[in-house]
CSV table of C-alpha atoms in Angstrom, one decimal:
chain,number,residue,atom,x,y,z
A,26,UNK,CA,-30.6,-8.3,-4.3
A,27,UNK,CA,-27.7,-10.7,-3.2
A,28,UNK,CA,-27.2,-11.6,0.3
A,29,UNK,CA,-23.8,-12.3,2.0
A,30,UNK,CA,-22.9,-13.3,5.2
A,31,UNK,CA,-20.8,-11.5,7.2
A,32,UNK,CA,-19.2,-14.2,8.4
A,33,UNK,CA,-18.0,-14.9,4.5
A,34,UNK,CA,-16.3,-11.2,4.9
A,35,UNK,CA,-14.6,-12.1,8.1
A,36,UNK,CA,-13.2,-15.5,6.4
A,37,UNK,CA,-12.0,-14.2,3.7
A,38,UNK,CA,-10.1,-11.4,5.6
A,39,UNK,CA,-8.7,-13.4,8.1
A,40,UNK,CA,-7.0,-15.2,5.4
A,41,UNK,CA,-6.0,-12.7,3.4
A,42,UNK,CA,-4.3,-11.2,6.7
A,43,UNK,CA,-2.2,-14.2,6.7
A,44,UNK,CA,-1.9,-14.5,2.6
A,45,UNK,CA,-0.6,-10.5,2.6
A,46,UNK,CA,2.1,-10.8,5.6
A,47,UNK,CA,4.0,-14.1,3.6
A,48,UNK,CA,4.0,-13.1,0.0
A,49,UNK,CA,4.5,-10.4,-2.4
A,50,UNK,CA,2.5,-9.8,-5.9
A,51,UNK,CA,4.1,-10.8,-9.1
A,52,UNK,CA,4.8,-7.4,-10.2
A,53,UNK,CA,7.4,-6.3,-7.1
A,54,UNK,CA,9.0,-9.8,-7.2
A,55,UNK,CA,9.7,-8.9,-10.8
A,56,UNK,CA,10.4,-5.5,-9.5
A,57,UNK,CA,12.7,-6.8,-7.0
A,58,UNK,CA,14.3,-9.1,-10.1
A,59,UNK,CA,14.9,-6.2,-12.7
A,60,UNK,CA,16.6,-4.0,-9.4
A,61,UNK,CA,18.9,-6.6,-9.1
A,62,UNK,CA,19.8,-6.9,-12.7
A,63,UNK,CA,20.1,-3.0,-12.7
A,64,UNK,CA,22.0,-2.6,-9.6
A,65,UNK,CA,25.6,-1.5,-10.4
A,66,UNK,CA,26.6,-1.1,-6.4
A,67,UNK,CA,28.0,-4.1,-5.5
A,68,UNK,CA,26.8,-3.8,-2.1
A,69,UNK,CA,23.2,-2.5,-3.1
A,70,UNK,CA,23.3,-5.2,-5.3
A,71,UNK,CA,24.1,-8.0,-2.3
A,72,UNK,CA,21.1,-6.3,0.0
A,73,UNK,CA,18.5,-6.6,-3.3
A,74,UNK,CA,19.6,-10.8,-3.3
A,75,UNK,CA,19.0,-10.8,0.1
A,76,UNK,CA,15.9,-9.3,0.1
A,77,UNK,CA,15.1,-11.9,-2.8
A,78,UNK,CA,16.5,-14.8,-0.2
A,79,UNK,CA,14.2,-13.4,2.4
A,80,UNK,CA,11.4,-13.3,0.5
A,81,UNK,CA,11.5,-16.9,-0.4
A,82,UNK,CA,12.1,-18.4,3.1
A,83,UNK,CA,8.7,-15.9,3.7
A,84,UNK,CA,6.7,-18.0,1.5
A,85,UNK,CA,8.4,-21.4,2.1
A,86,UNK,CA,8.5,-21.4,6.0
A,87,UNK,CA,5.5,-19.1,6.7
A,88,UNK,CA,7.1,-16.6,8.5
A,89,UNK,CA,6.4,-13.0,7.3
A,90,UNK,CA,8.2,-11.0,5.1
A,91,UNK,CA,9.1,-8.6,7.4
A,92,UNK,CA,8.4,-8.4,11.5
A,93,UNK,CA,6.5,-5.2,11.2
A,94,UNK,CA,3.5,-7.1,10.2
A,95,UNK,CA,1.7,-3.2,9.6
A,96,UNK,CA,-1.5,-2.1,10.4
A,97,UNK,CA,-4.1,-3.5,8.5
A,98,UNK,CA,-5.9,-1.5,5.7
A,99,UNK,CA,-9.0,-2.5,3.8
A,100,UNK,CA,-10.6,-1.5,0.9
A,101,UNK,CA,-14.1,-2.4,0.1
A,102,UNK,CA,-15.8,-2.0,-3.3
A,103,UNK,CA,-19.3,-2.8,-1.9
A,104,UNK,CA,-22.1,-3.8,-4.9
A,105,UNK,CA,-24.9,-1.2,-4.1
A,106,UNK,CA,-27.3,-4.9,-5.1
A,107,UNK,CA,-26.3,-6.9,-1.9
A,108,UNK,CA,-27.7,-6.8,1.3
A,109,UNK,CA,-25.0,-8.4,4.0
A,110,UNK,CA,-26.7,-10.2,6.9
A,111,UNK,CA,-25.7,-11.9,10.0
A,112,UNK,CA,-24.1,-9.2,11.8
A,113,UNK,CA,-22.0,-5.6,11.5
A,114,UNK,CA,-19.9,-5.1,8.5
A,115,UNK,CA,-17.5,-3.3,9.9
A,116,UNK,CA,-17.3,-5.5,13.3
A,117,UNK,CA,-17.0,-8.5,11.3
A,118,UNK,CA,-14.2,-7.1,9.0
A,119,UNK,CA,-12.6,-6.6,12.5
A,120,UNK,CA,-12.7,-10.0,13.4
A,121,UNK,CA,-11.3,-11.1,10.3
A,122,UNK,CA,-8.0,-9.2,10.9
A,123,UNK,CA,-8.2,-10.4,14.9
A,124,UNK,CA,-8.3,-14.3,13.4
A,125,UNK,CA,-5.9,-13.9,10.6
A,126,UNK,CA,-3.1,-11.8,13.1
A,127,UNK,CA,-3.9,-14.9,15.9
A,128,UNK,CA,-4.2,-17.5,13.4
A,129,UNK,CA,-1.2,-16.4,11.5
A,130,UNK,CA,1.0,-15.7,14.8
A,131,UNK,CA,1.6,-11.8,13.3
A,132,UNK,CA,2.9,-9.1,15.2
A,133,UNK,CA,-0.3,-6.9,17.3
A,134,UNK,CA,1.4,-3.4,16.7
A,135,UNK,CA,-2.3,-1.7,16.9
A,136,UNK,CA,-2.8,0.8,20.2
A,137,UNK,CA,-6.0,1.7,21.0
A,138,UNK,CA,-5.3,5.3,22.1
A,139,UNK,CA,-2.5,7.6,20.3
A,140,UNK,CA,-1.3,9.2,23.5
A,141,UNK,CA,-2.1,6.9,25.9
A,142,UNK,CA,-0.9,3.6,23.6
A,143,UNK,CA,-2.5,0.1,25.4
A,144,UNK,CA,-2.1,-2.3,22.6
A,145,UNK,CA,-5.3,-3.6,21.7
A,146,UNK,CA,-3.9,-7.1,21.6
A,147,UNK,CA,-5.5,-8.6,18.3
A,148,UNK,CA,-3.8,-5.7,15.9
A,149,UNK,CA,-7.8,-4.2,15.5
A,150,UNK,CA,-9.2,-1.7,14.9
A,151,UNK,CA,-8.2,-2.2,10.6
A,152,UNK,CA,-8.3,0.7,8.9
A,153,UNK,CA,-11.8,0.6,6.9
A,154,UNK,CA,-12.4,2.7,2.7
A,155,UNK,CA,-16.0,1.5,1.5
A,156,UNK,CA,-16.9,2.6,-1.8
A,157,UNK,CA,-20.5,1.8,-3.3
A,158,UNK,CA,-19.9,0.5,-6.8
A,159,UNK,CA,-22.5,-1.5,-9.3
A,160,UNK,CA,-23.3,-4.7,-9.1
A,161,UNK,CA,-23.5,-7.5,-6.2
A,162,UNK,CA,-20.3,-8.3,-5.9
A,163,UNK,CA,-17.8,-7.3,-2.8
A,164,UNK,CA,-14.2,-6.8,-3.7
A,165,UNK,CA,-11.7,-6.8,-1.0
A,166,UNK,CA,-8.4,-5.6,-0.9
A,167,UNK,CA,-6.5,-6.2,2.4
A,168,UNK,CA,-3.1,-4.5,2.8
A,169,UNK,CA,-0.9,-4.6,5.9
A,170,UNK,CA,1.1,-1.2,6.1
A,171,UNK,CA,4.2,-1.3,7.9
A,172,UNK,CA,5.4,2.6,10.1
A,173,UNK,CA,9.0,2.8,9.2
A,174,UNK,CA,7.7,3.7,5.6
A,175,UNK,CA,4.3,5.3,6.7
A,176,UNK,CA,5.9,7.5,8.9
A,177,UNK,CA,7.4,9.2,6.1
A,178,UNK,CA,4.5,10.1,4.1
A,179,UNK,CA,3.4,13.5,3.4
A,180,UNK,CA,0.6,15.9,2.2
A,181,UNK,CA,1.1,19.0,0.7
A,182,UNK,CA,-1.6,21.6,-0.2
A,183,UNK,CA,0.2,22.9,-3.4
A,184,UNK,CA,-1.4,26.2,-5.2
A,185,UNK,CA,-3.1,26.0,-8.8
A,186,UNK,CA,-0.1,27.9,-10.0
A,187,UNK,CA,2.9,25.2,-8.9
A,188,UNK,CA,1.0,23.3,-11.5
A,189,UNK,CA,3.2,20.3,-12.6
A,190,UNK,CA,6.6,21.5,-11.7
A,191,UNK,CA,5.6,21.6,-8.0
A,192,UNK,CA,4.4,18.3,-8.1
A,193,UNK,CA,7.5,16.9,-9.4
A,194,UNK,CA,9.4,18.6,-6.9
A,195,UNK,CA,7.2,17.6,-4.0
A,196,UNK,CA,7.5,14.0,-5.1
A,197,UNK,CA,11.2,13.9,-5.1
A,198,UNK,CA,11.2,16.2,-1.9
A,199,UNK,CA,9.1,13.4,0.2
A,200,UNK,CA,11.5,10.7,-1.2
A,201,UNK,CA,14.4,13.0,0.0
A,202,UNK,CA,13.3,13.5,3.6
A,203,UNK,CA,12.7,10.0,3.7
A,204,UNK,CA,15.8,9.1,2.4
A,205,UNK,CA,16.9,5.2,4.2
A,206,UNK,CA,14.1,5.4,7.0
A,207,UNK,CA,12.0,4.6,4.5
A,208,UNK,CA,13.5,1.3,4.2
A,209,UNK,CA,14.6,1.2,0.4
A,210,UNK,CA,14.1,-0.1,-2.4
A,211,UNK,CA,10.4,1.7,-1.9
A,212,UNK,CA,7.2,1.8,-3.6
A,213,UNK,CA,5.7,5.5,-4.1
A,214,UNK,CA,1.9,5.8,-4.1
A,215,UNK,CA,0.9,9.4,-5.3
A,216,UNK,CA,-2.3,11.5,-4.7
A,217,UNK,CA,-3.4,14.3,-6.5
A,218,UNK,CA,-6.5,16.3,-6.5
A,219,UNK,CA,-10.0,16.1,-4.1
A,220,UNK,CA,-9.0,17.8,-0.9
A,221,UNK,CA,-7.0,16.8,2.1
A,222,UNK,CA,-8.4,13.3,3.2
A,223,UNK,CA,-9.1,12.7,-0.9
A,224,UNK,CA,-5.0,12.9,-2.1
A,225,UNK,CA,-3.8,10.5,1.1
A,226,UNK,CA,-6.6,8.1,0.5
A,227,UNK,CA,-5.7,8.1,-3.1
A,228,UNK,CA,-2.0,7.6,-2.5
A,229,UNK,CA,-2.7,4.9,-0.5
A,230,UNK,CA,-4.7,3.0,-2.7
A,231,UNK,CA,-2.3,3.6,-5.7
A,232,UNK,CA,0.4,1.5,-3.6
A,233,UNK,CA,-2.3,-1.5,-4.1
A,234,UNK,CA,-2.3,-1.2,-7.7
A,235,UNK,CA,0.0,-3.1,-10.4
A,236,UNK,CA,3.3,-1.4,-10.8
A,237,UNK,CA,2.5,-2.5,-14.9
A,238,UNK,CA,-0.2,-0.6,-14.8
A,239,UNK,CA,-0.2,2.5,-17.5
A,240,UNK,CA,-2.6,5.5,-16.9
A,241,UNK,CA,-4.8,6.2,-19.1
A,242,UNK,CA,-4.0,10.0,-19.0
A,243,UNK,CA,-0.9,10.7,-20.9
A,244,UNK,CA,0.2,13.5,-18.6
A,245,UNK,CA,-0.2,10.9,-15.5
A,246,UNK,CA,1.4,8.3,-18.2
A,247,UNK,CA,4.6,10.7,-18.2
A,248,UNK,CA,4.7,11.8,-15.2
A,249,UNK,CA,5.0,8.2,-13.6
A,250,UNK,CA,7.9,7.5,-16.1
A,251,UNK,CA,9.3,10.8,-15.2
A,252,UNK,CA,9.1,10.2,-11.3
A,253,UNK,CA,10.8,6.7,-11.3
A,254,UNK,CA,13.6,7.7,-13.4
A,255,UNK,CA,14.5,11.0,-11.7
A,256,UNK,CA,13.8,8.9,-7.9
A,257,UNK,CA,16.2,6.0,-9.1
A,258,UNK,CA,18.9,9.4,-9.7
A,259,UNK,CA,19.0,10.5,-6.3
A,260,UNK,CA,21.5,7.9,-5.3
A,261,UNK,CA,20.1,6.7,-2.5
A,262,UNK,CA,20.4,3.0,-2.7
A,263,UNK,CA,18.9,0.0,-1.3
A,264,UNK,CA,19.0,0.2,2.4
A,265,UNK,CA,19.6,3.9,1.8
A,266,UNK,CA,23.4,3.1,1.5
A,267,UNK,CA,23.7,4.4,-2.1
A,268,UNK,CA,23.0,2.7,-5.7
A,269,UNK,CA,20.6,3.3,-8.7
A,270,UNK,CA,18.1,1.1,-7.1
A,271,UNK,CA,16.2,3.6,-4.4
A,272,UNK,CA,12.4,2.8,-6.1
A,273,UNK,CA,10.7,-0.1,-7.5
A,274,UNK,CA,8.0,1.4,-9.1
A,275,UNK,CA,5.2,4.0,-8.6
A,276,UNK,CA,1.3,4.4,-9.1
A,277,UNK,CA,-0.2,7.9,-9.4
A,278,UNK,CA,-4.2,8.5,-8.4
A,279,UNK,CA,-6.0,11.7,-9.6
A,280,UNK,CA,-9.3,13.2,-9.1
A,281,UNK,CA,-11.1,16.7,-9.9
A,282,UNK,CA,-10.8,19.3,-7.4
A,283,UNK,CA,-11.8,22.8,-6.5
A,284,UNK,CA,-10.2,26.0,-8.3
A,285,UNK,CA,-8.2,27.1,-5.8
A,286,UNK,CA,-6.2,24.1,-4.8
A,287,UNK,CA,-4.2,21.0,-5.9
A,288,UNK,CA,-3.8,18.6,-2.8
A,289,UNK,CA,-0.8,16.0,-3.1
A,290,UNK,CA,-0.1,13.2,-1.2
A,291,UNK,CA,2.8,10.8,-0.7
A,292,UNK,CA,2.5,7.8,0.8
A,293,UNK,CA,5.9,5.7,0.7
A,294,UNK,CA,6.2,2.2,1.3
A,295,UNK,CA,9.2,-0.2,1.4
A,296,UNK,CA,9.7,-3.2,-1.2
A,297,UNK,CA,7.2,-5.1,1.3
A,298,UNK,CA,4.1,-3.4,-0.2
A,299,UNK,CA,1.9,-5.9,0.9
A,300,UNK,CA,-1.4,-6.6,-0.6
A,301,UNK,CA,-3.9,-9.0,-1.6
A,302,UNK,CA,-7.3,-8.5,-3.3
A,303,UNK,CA,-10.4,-11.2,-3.4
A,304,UNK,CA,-14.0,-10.4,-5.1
A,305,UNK,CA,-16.7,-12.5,-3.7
């Protein structure tokens, strides 16, 4: 049995707060790069290099990428051999994302209530996934989610019988509806399978994975291909004001589940998809 502070949870979160809201991975700055390069609208091209500009002044001058500085989402592959002392897990995970959205001067956007909306102050409570895994090691992901690209996420409960056509077309019809409030160029995470919570849990995780990453399934393998190309024809545009460039990339999640459904979720994010991920 390993033991870990809590207070080594709440470090390490409060930094990655802060890490998350200045810089992008690797793989949507080369995202970002190839748009550009592929970009045959003059103007979408100009918004793509100023995205580019922005994100560089992000990381040099430590001011965040973009001023929704999102609700904060963590993932936490817990080692079923450690034992955390010192305190509540999920209060200090908490105070993590209150020091890193103080520390880090980033927007509070949290309410406490969804009808009455006080703002909480300190951007808590985060948003919490544990998952027991092997081993006694704690991997945390933390990843900021901005609204105007949250808000147009969607869920449907599709029937065994759409099979793979209906998931295409449900796919492109959530990219559709979201059109430029989505704030494009946007990253498409994809759910399918479980049940209702299962798909939008899984579609939100797939926006944390590399956009390199190739599924092992060759039906998923397609289908992502398939997705990206037929998105990118929709002629929506960066900034939703027209071009080849409307998605960066998607990541596609699946699971088993029951004979008489096939859950899908959507959850859309701009080129911001904002993530960091520490094992300690």
């Amino acid at each position: 049995m390993r033991e870990i502070a809590v207070s080594e949870i709440t470090r390490n979160i409060r930094e990655m707060c802060i890490e998350a809201n200045h810089f992008l991975g690797r793989d949507v700055k080369n995202a970002l790069d190839d748009g550009e390069k592929k970009e045959e609208s003059p103007l979408g091209k100009q918004i793509l290099g100023t995205l580019e500009e922005n994100l560089g002044i992000a990381g040099r001058d430590m001011i965040p990428i973009c001023q929704d500085t999102g609700m904060a989402v963590i993932f936490l592959n817990i080692g079923q051999d450690v034992h955390f002392t010192g305190g509540d897990l999920y209060d200090a995970v908490n105070e993590g994302v209150r020091e890193g959205y103080r520390d880090g001067y980033l927007r509070k956007s949290v309410v406490g209530d969804p009808i009455i909306r006080m703002n909480t102050r300190d951007n808590t409570p985060a948003v919490i996934h544990c998952e027991i895994v092997p081993g006694d090691q704690v991997e945390i992901t933390v990843a900021p989610k901005g609204f105007g690209s949250e808000n147009t996420s969607r869920i449907f409960m599709l029937k065994p019988a759409d099979g793979l056509d209906g998931v295409r077309k449900a796919i492109l019809a959530a990219v559709r509806d979201a059109g430029p409030n989505a704030c494009p160029p946007m990253i498409v995470g994809v759910g399918i399978g479980g049940d209702f919570e299962k798909c939008a849990e899984m579609a939100k995780h797939a926006l944390t994975r590399d956009l390199d990453e190739e599924p092992e399934v060759s039906w998923v393998r397609d289908l992502k291909r398939e997705m990206l190309e037929k998105i990118n024809q929709l002629g929506i545009g960066p900034a939703g004001l027209g071009g080849r460039v409307t998605c960066l990339g998607i990541n596609i999640e699946t699971y088993p589940t029951h004979i008489a459904g096939l859950p899908l979720a959507v959850n859309i994010c701009c080129h911001v998809n904002r993530h960091t991920r520490r094992t300690i």
